[in-house]
mmCIF file of C-alpha atoms in Angstrom:
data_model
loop_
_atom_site.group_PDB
_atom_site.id
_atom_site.type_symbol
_atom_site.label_atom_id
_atom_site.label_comp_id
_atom_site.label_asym_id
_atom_site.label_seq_id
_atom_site.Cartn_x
_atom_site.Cartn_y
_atom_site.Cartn_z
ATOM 1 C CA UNK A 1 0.000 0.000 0.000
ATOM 2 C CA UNK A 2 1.265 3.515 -1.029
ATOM 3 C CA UNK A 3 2.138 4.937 2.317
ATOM 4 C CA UNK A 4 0.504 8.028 3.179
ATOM 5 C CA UNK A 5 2.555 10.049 4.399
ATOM 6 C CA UNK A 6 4.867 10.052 1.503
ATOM 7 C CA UNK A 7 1.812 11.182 -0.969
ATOM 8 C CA UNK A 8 1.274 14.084 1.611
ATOM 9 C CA UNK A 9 4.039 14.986 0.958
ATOM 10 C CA UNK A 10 3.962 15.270 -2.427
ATOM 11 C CA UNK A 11 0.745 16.888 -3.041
ATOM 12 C CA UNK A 12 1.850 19.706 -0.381
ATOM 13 C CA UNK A 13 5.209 19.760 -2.860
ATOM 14 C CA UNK A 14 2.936 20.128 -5.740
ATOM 15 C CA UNK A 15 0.406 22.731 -4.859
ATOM 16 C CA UNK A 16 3.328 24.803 -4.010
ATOM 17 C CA UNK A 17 4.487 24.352 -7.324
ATOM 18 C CA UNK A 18 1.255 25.075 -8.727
ATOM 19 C CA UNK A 19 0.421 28.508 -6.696
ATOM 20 C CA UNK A 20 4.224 29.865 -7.481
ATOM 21 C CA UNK A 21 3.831 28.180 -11.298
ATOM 22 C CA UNK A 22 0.501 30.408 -11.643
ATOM 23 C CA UNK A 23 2.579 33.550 -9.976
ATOM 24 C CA UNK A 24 5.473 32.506 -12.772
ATOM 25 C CA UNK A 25 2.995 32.601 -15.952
ATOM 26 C CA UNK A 26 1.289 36.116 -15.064
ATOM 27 C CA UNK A 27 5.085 37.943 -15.019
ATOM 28 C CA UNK A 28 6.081 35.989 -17.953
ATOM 29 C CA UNK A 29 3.380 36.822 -19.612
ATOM 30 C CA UNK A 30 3.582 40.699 -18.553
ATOM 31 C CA UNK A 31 7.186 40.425 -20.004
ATOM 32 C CA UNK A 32 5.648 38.645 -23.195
ATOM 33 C CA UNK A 33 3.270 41.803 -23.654
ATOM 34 C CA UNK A 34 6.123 44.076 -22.771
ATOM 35 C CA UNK A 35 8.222 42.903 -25.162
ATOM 36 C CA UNK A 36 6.237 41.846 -27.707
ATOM 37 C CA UNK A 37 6.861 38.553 -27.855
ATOM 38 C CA UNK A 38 4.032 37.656 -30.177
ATOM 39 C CA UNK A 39 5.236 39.946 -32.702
ATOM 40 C CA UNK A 40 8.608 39.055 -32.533
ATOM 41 C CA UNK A 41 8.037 35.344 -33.444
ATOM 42 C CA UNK A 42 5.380 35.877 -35.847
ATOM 43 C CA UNK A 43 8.499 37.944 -37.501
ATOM 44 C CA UNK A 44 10.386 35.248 -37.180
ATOM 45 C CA UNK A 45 7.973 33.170 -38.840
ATOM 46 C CA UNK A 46 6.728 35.839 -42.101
ATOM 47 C CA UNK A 47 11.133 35.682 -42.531
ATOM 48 C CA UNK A 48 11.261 32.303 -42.944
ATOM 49 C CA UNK A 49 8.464 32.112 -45.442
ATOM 50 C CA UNK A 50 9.625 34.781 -47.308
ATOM 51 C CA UNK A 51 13.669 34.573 -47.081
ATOM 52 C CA UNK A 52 15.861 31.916 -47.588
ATOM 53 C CA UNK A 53 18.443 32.801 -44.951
ATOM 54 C CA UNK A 54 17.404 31.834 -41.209
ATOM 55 C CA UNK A 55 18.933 34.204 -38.874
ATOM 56 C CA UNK A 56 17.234 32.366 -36.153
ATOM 57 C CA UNK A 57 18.947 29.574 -36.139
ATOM 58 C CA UNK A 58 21.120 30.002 -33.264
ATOM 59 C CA UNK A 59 18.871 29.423 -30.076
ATOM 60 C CA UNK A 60 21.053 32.608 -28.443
ATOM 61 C CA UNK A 61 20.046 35.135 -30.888
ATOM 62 C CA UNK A 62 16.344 33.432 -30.869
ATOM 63 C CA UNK A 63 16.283 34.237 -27.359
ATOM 64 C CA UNK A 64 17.673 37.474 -27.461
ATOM 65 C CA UNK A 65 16.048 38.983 -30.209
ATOM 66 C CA UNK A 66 12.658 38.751 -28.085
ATOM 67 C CA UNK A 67 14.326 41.022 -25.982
ATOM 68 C CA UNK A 68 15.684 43.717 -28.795
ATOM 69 C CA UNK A 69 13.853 46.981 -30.043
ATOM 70 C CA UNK A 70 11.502 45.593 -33.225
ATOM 71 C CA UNK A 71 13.859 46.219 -36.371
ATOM 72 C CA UNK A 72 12.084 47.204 -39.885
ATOM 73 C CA UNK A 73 11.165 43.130 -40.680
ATOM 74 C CA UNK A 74 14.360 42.734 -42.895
ATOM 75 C CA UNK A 75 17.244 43.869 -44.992
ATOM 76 C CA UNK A 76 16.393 46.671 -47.538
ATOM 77 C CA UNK A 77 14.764 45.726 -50.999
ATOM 78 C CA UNK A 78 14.187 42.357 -49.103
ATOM 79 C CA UNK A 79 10.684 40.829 -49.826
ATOM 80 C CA UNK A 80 10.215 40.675 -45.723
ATOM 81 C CA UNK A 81 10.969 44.591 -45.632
ATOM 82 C CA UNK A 82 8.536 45.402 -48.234
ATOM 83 C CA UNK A 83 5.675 43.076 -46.497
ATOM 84 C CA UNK A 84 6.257 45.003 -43.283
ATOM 85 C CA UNK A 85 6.173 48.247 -45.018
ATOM 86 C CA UNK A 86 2.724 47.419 -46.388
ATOM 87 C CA UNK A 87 0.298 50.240 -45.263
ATOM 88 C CA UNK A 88 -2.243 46.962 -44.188
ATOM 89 C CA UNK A 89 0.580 45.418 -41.940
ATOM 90 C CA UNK A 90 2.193 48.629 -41.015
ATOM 91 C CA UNK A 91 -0.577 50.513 -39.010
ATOM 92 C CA UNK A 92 -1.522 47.013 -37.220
ATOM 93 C CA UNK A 93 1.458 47.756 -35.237
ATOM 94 C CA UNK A 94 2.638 49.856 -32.945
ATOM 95 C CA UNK A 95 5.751 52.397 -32.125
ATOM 96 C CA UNK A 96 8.839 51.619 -30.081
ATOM 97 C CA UNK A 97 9.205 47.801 -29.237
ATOM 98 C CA UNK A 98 5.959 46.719 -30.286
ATOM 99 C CA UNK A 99 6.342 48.317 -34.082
ATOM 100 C CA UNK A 100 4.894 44.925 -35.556
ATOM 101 C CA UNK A 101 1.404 43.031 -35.117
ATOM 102 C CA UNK A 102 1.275 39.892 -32.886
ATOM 103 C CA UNK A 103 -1.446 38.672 -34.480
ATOM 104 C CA UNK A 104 -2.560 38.774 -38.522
ATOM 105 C CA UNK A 105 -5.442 36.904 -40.532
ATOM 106 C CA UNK A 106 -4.800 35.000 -43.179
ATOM 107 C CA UNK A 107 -6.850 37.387 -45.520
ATOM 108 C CA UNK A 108 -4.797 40.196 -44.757
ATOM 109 C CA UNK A 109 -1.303 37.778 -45.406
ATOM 110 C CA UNK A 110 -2.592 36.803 -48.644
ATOM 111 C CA UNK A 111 -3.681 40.140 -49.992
ATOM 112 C CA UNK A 112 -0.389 41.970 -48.790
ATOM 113 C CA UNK A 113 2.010 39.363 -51.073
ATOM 114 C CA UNK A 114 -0.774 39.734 -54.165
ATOM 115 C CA UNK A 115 -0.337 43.320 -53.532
ATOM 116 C CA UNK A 116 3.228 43.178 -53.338
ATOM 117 C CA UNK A 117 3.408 40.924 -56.500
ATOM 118 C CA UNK A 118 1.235 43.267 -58.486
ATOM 119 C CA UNK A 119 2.172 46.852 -57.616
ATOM 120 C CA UNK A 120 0.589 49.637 -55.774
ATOM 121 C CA UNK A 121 -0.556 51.265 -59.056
ATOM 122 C CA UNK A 122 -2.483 49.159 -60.548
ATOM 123 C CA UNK A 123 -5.730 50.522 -61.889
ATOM 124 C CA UNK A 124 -9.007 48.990 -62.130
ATOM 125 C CA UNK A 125 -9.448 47.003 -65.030
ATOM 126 C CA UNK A 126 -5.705 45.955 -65.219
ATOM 127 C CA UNK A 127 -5.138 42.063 -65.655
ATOM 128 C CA UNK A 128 -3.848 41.238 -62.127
ATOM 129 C CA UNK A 129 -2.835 37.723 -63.384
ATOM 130 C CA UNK A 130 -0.402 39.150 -65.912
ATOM 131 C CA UNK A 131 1.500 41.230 -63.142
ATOM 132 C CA UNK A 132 1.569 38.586 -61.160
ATOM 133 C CA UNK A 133 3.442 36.439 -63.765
ATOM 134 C CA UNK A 134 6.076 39.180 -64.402
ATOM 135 C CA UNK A 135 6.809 39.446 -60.703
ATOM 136 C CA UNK A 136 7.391 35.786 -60.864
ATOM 137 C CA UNK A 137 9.128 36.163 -63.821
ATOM 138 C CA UNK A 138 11.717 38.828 -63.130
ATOM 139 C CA UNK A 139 11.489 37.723 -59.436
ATOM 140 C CA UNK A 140 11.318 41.161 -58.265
ATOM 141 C CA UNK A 141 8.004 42.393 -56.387
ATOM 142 C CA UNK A 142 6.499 45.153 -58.312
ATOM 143 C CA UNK A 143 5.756 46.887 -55.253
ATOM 144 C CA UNK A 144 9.052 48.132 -53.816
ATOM 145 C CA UNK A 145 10.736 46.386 -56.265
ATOM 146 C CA UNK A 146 12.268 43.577 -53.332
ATOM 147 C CA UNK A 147 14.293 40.595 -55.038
ATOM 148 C CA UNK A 148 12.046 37.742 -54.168
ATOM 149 C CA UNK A 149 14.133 34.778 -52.782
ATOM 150 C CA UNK A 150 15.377 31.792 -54.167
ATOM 151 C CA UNK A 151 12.974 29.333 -52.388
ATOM 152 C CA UNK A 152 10.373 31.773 -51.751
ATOM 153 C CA UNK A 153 10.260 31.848 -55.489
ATOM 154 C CA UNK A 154 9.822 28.227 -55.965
ATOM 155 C CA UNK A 155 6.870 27.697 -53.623
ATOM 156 C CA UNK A 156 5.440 31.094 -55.165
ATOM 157 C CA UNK A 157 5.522 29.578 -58.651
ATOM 158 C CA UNK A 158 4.872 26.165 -57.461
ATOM 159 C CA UNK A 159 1.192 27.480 -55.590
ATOM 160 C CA UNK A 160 0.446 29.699 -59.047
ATOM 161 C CA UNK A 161 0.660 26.926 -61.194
ATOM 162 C CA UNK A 162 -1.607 25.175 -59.249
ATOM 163 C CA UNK A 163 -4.090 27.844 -59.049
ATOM 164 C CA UNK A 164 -3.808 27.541 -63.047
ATOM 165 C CA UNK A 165 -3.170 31.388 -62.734
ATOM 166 C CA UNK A 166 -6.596 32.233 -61.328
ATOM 167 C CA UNK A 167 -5.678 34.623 -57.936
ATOM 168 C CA UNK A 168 -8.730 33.773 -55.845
ATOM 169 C CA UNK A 169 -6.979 30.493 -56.216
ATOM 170 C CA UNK A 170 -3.348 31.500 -55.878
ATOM 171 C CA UNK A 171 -5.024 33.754 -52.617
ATOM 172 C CA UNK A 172 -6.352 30.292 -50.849
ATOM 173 C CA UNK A 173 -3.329 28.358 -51.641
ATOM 174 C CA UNK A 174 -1.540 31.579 -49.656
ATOM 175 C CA UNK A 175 -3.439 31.415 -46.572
ATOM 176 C CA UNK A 176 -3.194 27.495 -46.460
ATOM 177 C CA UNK A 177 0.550 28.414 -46.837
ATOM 178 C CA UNK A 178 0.287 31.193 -43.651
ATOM 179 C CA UNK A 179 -1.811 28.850 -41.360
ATOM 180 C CA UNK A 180 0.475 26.363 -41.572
ATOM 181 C CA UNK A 181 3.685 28.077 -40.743
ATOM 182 C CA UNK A 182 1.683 29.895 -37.788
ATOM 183 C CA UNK A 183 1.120 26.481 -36.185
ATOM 184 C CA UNK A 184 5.001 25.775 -36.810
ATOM 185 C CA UNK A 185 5.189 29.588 -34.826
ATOM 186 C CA UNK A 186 2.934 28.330 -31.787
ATOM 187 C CA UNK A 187 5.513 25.737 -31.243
ATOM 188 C CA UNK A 188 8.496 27.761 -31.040
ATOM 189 C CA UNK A 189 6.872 30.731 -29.123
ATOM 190 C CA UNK A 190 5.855 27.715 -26.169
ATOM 191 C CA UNK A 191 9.395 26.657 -26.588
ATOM 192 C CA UNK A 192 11.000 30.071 -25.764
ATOM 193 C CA UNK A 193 8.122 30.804 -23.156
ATOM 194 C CA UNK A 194 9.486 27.658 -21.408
ATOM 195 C CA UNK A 195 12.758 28.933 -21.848
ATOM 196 C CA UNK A 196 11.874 32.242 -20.081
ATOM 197 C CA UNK A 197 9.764 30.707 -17.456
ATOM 198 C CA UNK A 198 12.813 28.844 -15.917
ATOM 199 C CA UNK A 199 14.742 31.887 -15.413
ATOM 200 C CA UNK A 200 11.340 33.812 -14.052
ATOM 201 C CA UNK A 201 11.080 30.897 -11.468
ATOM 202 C CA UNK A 202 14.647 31.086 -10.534
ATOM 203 C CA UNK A 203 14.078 34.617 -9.376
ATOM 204 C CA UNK A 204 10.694 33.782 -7.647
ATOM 205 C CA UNK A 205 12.679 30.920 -5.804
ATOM 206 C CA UNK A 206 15.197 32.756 -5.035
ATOM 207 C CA UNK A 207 13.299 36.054 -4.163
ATOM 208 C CA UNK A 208 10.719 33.641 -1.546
ATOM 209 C CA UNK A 209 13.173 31.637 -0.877
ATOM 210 C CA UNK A 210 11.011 28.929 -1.999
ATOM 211 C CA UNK A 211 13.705 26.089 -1.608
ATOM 212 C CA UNK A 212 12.549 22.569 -2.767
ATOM 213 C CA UNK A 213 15.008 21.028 -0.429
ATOM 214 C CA UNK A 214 14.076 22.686 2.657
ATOM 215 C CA UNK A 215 10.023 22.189 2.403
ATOM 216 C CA UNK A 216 10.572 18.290 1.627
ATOM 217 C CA UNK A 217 12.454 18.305 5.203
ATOM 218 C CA UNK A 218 9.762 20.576 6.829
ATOM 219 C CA UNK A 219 7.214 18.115 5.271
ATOM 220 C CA UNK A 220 8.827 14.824 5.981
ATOM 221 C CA UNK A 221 9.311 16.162 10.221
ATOM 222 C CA UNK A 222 6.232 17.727 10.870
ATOM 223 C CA UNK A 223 2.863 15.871 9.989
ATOM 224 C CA UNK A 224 0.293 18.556 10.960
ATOM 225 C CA UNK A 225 1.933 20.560 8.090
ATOM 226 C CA UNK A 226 1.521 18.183 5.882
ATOM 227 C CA UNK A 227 -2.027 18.152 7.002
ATOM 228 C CA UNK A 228 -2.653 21.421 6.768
ATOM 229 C CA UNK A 229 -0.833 21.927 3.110
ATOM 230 C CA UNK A 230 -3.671 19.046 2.084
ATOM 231 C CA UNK A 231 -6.532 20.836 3.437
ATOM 232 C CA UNK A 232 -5.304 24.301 1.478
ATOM 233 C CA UNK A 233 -4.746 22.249 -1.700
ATOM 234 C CA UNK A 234 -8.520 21.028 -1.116
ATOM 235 C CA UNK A 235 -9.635 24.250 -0.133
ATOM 236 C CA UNK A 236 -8.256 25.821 -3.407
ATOM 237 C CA UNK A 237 -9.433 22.454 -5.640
ATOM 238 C CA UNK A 238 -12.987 23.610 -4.651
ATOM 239 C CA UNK A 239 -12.482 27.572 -4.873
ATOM 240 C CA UNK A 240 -10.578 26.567 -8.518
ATOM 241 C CA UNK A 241 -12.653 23.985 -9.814
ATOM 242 C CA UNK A 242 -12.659 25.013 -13.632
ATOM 243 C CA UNK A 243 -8.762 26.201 -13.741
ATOM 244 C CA UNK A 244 -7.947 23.451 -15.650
ATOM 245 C CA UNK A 245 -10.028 24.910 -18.646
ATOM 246 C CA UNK A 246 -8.784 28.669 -17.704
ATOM 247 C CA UNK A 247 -5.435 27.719 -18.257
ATOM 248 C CA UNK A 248 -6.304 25.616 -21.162
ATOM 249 C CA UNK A 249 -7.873 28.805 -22.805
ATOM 250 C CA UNK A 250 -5.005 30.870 -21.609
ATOM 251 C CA UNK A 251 -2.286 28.836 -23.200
ATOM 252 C CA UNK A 252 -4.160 28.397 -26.606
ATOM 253 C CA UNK A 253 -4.975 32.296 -26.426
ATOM 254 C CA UNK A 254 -1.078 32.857 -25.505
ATOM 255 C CA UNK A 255 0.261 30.627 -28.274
ATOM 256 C CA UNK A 256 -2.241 31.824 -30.916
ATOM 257 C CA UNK A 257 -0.241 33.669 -33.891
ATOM 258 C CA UNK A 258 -3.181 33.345 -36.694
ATOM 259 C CA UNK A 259 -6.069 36.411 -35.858
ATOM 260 C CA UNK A 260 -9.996 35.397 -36.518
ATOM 261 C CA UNK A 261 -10.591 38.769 -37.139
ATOM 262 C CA UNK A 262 -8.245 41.881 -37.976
ATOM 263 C CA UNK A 263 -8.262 45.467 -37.925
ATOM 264 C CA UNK A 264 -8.349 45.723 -41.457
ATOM 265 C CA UNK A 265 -11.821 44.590 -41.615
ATOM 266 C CA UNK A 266 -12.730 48.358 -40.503
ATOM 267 C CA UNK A 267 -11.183 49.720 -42.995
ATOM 268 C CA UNK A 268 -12.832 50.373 -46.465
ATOM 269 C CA UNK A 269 -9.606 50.946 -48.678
ATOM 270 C CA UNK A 270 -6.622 52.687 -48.762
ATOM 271 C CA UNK A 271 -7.342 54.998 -46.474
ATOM 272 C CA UNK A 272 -5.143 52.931 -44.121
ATOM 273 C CA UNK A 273 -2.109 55.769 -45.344
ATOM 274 C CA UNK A 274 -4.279 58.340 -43.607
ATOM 275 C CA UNK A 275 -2.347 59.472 -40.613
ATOM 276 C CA UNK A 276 -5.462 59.769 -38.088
ATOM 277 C CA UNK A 277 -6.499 55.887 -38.778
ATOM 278 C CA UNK A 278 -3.074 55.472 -37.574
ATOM 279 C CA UNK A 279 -3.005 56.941 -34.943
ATOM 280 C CA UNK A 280 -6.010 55.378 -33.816
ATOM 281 C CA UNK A 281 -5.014 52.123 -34.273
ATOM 282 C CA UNK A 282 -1.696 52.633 -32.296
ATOM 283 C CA UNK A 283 -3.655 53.947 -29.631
ATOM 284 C CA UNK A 284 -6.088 51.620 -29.633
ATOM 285 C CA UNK A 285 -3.028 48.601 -29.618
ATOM 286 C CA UNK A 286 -1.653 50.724 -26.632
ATOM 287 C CA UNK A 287 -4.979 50.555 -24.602
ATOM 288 C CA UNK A 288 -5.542 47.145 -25.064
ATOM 289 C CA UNK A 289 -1.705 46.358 -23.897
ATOM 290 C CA UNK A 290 -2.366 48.530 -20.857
ATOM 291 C CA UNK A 291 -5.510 47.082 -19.734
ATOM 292 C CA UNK A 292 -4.025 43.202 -20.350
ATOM 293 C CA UNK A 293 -0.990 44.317 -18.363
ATOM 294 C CA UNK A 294 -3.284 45.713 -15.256
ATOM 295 C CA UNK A 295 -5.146 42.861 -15.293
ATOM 296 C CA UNK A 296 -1.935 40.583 -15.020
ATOM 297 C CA UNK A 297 -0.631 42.383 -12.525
ATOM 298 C CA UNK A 298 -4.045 42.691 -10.312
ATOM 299 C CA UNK A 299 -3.877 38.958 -10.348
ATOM 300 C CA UNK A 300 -0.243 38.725 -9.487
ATOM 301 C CA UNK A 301 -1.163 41.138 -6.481
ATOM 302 C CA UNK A 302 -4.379 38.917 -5.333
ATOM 303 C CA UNK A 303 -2.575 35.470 -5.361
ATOM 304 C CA UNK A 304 0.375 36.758 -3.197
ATOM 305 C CA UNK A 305 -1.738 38.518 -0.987
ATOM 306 C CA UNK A 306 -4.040 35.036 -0.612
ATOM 307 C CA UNK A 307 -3.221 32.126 -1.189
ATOM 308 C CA UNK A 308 0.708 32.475 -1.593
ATOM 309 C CA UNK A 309 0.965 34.471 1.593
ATOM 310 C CA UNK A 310 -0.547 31.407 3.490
ATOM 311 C CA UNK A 311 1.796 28.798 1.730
ATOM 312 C CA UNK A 312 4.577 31.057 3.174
ATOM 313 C CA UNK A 313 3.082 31.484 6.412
ATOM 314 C CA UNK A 314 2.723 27.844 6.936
ATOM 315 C CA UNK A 315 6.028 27.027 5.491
ATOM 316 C CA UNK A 316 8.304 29.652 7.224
ATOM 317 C CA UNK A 317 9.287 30.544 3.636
ATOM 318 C CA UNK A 318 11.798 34.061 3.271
ATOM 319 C CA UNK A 319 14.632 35.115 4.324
ATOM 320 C CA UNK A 320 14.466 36.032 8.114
ATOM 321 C CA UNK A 321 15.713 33.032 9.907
ATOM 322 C CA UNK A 322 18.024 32.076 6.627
ATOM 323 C CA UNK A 323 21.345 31.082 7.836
ATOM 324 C CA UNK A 324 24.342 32.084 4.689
ATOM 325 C CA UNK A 325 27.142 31.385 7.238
ATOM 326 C CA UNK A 326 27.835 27.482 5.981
ATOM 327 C CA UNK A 327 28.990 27.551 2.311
ATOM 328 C CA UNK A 328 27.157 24.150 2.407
ATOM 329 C CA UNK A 329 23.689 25.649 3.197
ATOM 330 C CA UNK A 330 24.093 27.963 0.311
ATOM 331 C CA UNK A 331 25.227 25.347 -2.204
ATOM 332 C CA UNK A 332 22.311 23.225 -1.420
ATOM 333 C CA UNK A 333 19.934 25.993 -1.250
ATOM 334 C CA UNK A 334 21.139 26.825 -4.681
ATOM 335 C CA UNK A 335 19.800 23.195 -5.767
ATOM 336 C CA UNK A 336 16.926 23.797 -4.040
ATOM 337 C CA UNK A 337 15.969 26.831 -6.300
ATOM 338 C CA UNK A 338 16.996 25.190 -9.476
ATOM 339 C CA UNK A 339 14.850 22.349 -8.819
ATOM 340 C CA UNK A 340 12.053 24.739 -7.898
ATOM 341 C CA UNK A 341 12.690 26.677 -11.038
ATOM 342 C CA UNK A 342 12.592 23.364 -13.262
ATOM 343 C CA UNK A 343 8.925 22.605 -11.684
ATOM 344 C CA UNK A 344 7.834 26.310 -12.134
ATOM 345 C CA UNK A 345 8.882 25.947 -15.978
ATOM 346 C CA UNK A 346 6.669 23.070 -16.373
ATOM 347 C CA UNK A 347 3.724 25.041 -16.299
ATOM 348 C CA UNK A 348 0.553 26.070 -14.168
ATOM 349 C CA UNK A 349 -1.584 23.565 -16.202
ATOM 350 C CA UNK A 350 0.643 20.876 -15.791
ATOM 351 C CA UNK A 351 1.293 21.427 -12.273
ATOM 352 C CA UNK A 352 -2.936 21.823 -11.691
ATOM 353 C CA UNK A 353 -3.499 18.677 -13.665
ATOM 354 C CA UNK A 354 -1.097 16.697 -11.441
ATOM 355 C CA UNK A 355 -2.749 17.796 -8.188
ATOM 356 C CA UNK A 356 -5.737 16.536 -9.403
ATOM 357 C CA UNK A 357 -4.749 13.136 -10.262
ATOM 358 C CA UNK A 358 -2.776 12.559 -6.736
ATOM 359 C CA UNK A 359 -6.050 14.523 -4.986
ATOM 360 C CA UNK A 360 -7.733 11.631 -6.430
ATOM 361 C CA UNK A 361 -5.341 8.729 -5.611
ATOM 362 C CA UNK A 362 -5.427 9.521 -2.024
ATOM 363 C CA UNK A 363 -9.054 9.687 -1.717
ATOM 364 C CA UNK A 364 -8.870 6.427 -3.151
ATOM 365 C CA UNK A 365 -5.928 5.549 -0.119
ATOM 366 C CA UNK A 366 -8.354 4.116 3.037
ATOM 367 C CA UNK A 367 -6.663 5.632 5.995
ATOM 368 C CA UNK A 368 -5.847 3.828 8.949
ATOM 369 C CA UNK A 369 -8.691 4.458 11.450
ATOM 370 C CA UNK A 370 -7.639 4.151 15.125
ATOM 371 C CA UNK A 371 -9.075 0.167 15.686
ATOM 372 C CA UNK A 372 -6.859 -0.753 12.636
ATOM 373 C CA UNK A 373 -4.262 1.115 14.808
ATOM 374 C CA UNK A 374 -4.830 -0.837 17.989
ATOM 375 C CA UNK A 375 -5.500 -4.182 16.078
ATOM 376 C CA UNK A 376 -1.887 -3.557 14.848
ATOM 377 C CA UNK A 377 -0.331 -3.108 17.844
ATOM 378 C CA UNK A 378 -1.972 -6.311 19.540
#
């Protein structure tokens, strides 16, 4: 039989994981809006489709670049440079860090490279399909006049002789082409979010002093902890009970590159160059970012001042009675972080699915009444 005590422990080990993992995700994802994280790798993903050189491919200058000043989307006379140039792309953005969209529709992808294939002055009545061809053909964008790439090229032609030349065609072939590399993007911005979230648990550990090391020894002496850690994680179970499907929501909202609607769908026509729609729309983007980034940090505020600050309480977290006078206690409280950081990377939703499952398993655990106790002892 599983003993008890041991799965106390464990579940008191994992809801602390779970309330620090949930503190973790809300500043990572106040850095993510600060930044512009979204942007940056749905950058990252428009300049692989439409370059042939990946300057991502070091996982250093990955990293860093989500923490760089948004550049202009590309070398000059590059394809990518021209596409974020587009008046359509352009005002979708915003100033300073967050110059570039985080999220565009598939519409809006597809008519920006038709536009960029066929000109900006093209007048009506003019056989789109022709100018099309001689972009392909002289593999130079008529707007901008941006050397298309060697591959880009290929897949361009490839997708326009399967549309048989017709554009509505060429258009949906496009957008199959951008909802498929903006799956590929979800995947690397969870990948660099995990990355980030270590290094945003470190400093929580190290910052609470929440030392993976020191609570299993807490845990494993005194039993009415362990008690009490259970009842808290039950407590919050039944205050929580649909944070499983939050978080699911959250992380597919957080990882989502590819818009179901876009700004462009207010505006008629090219009145996008007009400087007051711009200006709207940046300030627009900027109140949106504000309000997200209030609400992050209201909830940041609310779980320390609830149910963190009773975690600590009960734990004797901090730094008050921390002895640094043994090099030893230091090196293994330094393991003790790490390990806590490692946990906190794995994720709120992973941390709030686990609780459930052991919640579950030792319900399922009879415990010893005090007749099995005496029986035993006879």
């Amino acid at each position: 039989m599983l003993n008890s005590s041991i799965l106390d422990i464990v579940i008191g080990l994992i809801f602390i994981y779970l309330l620090y993992s949930l503190l973790a995700t809300i500043i990572q994802e106040v850095i993510a809006s600060q930044f512009a994280f979204r942007a940056k790798i749905l950058e990252r993903a428009v300049f692989r489709m439409l370059e042939d050189e990946n300057k991502f491919a070091s996982k250093f200058r990955s990293i860093s670049y989500l923490f760089k000043k948004s550049g202009n989307g590309g070398a000059k006379n590059s394809m990518t440079y021209e596409y974020y140039k587009h008046p359509l792309i352009l005002f979708l953005g915003e100033s300073d860090c967050r110059g570039k969209p985080a999220y565009i529709n598939k519409e809006t992808f597809s008519k920006v490279i038709v536009d960029l294939l066929r000109g900006k002055d093209v007048a009506p009545g003019d056989d789109i399909k022709l100018l099309i061809q001689k972009s392909l053909n002289d593999q130079t964008t008529s707007w901008g006049n941006a050397k298309i790439s060697d591959q880009t090229l290929s897949y361009l032609k490839s997708i326009w002789a399967d549309a048989n030349g017709d554009v509505g065609k060429f258009k949906h072939h496009l957008e199959n082409w951008f909802e498929e590399t903006m799956d590929r993007a979800s995947t690397w911005y969870k990948k660099h979010v995990q990355f980030v979230l270590f290094f945003v648990g470190l400093a929580i550990s190290i910052v609470f002093n929440v030392d993976t090391l020191k609570i299993i020894e807490r845990l494993e002496k005194d039993p009415k902890l362990r008690e009490q850690l259970v009842q808290q994680a039950e407590a919050f179970q039944e205050a929580h009970p649909d944070l499983d499907k939050k978080l699911l929501i959250q992380e597919t909202e957080n990882n989502k590159f590819l818009a179901q609607y876009s700004k462009n769908e207010l505006i008629a026509n090219d009145s996008l160059q007009d400087k007051k729609l711009s200006d709207s729309l940046e300030l627009a983007n900027y109140q949106a970012l504000k309000a997200k980034r209030d609400n992050l940090l209201e909830q940041a505020n609310t779980l320390i001042k609830t149910d963190i600050k009773n975690v600590h309480h009960s734990l004797g977290l901090g730094w008050e009675s921390y002895d640094s006078s043994s090099f030893r206690n230091i090196f293994y409280s330094v393991i003790g972080w790490m390990v806590t950081a490692l946990a906190l990377s794995l994720g709120a939703p992973f941390g709030f699915d686990l609780l459930n499952k052991l919640m579950k398993l030792r319900g399922s655990v009879a415990t010893p009444t005090s007749d099995d106790k005496e029986k035993k002892q006879g």
